[in-house]
Short mmCIF file of C-alpha atoms in Angstrom, two decimals:
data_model
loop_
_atom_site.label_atom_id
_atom_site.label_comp_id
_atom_site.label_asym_id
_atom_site.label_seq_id
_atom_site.Cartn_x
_atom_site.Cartn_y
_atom_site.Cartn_z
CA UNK A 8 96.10 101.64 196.83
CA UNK A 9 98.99 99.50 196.40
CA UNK A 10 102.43 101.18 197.80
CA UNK A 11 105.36 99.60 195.30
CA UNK A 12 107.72 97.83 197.90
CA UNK A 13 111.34 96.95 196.63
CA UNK A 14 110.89 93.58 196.01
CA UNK A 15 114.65 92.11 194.44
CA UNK A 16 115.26 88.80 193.30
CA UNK A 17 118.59 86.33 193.43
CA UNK A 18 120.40 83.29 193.86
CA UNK A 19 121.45 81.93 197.04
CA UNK A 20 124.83 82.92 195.62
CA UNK A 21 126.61 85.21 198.29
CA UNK A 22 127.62 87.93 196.22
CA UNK A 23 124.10 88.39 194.41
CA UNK A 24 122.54 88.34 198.20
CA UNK A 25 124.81 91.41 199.07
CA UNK A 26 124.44 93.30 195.78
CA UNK A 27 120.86 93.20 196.67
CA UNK A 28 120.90 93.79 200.41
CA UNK A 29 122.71 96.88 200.33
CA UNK A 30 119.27 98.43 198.84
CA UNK A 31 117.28 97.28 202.24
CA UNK A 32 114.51 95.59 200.16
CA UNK A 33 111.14 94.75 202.10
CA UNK A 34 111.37 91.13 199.75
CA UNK A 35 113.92 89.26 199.03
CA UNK A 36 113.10 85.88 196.33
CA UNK A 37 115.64 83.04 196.28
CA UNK A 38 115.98 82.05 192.38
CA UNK A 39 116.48 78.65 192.99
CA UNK A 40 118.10 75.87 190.36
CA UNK A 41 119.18 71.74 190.65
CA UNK A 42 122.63 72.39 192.42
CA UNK A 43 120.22 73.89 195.48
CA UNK A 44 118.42 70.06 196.24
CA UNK A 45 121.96 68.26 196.18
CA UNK A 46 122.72 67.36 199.83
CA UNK A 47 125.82 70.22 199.83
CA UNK A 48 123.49 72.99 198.03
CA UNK A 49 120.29 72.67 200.17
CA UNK A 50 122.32 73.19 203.40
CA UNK A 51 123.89 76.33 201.40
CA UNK A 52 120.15 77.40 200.61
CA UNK A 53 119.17 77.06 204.29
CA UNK A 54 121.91 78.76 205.29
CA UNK A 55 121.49 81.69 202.42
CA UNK A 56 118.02 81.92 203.78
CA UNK A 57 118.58 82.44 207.68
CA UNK A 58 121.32 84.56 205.95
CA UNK A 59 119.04 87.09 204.53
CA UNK A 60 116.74 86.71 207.78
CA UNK A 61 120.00 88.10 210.06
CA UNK A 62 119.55 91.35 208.25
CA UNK A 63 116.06 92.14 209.06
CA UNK A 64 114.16 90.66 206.14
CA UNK A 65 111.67 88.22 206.85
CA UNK A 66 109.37 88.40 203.55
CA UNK A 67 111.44 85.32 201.66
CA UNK A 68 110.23 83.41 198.67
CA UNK A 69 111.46 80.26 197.21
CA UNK A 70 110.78 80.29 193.33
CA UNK A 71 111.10 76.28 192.41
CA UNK A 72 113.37 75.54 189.93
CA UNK A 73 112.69 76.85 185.92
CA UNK A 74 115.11 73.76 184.75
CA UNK A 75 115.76 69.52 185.25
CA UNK A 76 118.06 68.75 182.83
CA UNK A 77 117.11 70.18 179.26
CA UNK A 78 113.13 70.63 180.58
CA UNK A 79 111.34 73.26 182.06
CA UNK A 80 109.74 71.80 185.31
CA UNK A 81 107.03 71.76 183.96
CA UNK A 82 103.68 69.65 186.08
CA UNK A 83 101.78 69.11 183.28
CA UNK A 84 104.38 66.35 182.31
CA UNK A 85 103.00 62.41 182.87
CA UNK A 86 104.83 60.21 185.36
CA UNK A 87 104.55 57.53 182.61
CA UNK A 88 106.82 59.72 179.93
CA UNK A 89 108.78 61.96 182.12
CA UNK A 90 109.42 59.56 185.33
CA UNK A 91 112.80 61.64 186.06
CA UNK A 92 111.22 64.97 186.13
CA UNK A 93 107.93 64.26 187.47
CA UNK A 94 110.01 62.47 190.51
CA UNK A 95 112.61 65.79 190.33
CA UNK A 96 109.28 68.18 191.03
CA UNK A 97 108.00 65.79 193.72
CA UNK A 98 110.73 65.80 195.95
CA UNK A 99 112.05 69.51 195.62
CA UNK A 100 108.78 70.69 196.17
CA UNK A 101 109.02 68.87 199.16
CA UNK A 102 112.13 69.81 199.98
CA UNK A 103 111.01 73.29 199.21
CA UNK A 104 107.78 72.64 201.76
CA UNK A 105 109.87 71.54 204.77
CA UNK A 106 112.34 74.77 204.28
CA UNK A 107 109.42 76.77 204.22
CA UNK A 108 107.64 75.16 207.37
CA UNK A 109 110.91 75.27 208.71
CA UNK A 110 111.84 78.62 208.52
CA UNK A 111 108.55 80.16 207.86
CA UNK A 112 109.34 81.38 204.13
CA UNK A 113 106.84 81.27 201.45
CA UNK A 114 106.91 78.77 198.33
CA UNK A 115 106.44 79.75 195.13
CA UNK A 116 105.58 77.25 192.22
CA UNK A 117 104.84 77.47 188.47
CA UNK A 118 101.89 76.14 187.30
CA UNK A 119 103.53 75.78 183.74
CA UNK A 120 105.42 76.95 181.43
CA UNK A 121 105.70 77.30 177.47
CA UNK A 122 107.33 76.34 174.19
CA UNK A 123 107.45 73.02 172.04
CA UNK A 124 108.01 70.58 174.41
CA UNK A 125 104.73 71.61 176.42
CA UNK A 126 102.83 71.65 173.35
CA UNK A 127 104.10 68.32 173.11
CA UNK A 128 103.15 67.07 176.75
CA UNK A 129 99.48 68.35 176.29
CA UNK A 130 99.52 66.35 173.23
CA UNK A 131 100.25 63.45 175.57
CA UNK A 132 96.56 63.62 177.44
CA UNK A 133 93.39 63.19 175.70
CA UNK A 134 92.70 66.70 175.32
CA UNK A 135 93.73 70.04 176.97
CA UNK A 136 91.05 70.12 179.55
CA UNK A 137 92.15 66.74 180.43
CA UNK A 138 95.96 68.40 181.03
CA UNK A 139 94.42 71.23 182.73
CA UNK A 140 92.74 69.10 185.31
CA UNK A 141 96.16 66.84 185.77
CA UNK A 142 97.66 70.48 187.02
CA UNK A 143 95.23 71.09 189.06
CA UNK A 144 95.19 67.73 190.59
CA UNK A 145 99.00 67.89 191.30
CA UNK A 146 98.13 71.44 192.37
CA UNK A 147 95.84 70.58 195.04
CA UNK A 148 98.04 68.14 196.44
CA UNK A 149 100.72 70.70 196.68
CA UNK A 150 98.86 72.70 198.40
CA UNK A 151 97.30 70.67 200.88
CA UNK A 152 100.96 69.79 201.69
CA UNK A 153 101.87 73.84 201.34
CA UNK A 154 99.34 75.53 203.46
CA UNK A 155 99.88 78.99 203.87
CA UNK A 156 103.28 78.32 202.54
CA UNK A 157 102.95 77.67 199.03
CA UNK A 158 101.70 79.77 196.21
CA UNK A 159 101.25 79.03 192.48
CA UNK A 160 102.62 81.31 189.35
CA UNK A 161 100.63 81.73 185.97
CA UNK A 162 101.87 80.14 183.16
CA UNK A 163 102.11 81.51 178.95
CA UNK A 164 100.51 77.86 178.46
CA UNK A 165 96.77 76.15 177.99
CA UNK A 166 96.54 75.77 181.28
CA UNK A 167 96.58 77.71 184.27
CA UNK A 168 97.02 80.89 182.46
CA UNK A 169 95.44 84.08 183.53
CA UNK A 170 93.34 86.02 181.15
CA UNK A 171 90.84 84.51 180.78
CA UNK A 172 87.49 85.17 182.88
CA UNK A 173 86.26 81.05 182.22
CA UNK A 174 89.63 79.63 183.35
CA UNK A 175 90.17 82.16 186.59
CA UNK A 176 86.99 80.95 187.74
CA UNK A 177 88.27 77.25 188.07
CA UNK A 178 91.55 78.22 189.33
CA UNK A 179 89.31 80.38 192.08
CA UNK A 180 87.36 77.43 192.34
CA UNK A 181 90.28 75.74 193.95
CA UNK A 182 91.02 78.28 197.01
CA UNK A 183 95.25 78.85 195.75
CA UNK A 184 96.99 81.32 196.84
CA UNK A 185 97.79 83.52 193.65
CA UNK A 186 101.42 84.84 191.86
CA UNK A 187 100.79 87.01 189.47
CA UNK A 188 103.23 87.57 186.62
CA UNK A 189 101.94 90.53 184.76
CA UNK A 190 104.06 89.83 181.68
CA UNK A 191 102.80 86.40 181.32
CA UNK A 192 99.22 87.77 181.18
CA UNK A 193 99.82 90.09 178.89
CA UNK A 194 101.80 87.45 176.37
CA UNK A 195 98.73 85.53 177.12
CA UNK A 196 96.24 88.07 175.92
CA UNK A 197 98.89 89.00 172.84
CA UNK A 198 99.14 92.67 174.54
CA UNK A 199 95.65 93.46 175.59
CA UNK A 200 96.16 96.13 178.31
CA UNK A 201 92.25 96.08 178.88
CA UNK A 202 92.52 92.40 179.53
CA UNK A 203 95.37 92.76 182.24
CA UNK A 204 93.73 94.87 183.60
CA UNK A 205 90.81 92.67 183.84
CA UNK A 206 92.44 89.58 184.94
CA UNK A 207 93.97 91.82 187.59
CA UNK A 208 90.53 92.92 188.98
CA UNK A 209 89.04 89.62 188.83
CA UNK A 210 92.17 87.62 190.49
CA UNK A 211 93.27 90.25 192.85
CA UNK A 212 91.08 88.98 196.29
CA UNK A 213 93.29 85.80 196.08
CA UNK A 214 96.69 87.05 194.73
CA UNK A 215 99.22 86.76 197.49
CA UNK A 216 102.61 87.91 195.57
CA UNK A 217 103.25 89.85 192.14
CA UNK A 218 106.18 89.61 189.66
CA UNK A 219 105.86 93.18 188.39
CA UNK A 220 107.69 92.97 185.11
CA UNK A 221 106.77 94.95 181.81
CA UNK A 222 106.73 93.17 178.24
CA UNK A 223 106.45 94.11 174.49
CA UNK A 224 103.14 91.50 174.74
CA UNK A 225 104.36 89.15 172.49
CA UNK A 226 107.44 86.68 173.65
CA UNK A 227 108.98 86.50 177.38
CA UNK A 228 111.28 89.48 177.68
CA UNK A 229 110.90 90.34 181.11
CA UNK A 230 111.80 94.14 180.41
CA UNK A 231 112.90 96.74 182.66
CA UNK A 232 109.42 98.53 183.93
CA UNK A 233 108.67 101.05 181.07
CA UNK A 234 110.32 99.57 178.55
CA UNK A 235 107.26 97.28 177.48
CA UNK A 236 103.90 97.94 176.35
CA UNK A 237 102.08 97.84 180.23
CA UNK A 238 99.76 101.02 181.06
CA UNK A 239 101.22 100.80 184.38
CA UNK A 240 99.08 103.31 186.11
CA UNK A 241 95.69 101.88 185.87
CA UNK A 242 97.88 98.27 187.16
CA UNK A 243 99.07 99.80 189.87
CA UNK A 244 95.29 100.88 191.26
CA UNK A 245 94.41 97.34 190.83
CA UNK A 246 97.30 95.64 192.88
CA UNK A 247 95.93 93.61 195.98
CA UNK A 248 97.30 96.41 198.50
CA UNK A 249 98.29 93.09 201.24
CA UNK A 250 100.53 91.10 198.71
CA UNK A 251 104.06 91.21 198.36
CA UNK A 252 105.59 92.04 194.50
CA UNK A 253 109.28 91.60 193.48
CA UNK A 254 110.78 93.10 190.17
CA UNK A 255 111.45 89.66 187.98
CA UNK A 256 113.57 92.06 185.39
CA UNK A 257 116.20 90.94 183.57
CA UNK A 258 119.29 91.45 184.55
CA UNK A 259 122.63 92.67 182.28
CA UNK A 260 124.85 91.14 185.04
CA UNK A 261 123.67 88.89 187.90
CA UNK A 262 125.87 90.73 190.57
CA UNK A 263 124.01 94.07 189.82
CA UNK A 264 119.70 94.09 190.14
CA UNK A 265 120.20 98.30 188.26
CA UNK A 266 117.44 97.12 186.33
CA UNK A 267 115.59 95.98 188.90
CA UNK A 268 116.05 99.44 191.10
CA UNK A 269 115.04 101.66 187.97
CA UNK A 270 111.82 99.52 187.34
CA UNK A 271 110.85 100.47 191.19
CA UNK A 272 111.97 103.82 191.11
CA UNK A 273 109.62 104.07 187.74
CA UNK A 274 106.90 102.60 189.40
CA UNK A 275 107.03 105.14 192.83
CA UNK A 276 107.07 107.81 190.43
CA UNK A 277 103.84 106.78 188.95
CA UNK A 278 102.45 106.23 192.57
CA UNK A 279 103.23 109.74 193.45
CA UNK A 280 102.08 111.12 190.75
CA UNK A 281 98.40 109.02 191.39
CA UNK A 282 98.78 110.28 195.06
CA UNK A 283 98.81 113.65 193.93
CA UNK A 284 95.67 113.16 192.04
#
């Protein structure tokens, strides 16, 4: 059975770094924006990084950057309309690639995102399954460039989200190493514990990291564990027992991951109480 780790997320921003060191967490994932990939920030993120190494953690992942600009970073966007952030995910990915390489941390990238402007950059292909195979062609790349270093997140979008049993046999088909945001599935499937639960089981062998965060089902809300609608019990028995998981809560104030603490506190209490049977 999965053992809940404290995984904690942050910027490279000092005083987030301590606020969340002080609690010894096994994982530790760099929140990572634009000001990171200017010449000044990326040395600041390398340095963050070796940072966090110096005090004994070595299970580091680099989330790429939600935001260009007024987008998400989104890959399903087409070099031919969005030449600026199609070139801006190119070369922080790679940027993000030779940090990893170099200091043997772990990428992780979205595989999409949602909202209007997505809707609108399907629209832009001939059909969604055409859109879903640009991702996964951009995908593959990545990860032939990634290795063992790179890792892909689900997205609330028509492609490369988790859910259902058709499209998680093409993204097997591929051989990716696996995020799994159990909020996102969950929006997916419109609140369908039984179908979590089912995407977990069928994704698990190839899930390499979790972002354990609980949701009303219905919008992204990234609540506090508990305060959504997740049967977290059953979850928790269907966890790949080898990945790593952070809490992706939330937060009321940056400088303080509470939220974050009580969601793995709620989560060993529900371990416990399956250990005891």
């Amino acid at each position: 059975m999965f053992k809940p780790m404290l995984g904690l997320k942050g910027s490279s921003a000092r005083v987030q770094i301590d606020d969340r060191l002080q609690h010894h967490p096994s994982v530790y994932e760099f929140f990572t924006a634009t000001s990171d990939f200017t010449p000044d920030g990326y040395r600041h993120l390398y340095d963050a990084i070796q940072y966090v190494q110096s005090q004994g953690i070595h299970r580091i992942i680099l989330h790429h950057p939600m935001k260009f600009g007024n987008h998400h970073s989104d890959v399903v966007a087409p070099e031919r309309y969005y030449p600026d952030l199609y070139r801006f995910i190119e070369t922080t990915t790679e940027q993000l690639i030779r940090l990893g390489h170099d200091l043997n941390v772990q990428v992780l990238v979205h595989g999409g995102y949602s909202g209007p402007e997505v809707e609108h950059m399907v629209d832009l292909y001939p059909s969604v399954e055409d859109a879903r195979q640009a991702v996964y062609h951009r995908l593959d790349r990545f990860a032939d460039e990634g290795g063992d270093q790179i890792m892909f997140e689900n997205s609330i979008a028509p492609f490369f989200a988790y859910g259902h049993p058709d499209q998680e046999d093409e993204i097997l088909a591929h051989h990716y190493r696996l995020v799994f945001d159990t909020s996102h599935c969950l929006i997916e499937l419109h609140g369908d514990n039984t179908g979590l639960q089912r995407s977990l089981r069928h994704l698990a062998p190839a899930v390499v990291h979790y972002h354990l965060v609980d949701s009303m089902g219905q919008t992204h809300d990234s609540l506090q564990l508990g305060k959504g609608k997740i049967d977290w019990a059953p979850v928790l028995l269907l966890l790949n027992p080898v990945a790593t998981s952070i809490y992706e809560i939330n937060l009321h104030d940056q400088t303080n991951c509470k939220e974050q603490l009580a969601s793995h506190e709620y989560l060993l209490d529900i371990y416990r109480q399956l250990k005891e049977g």
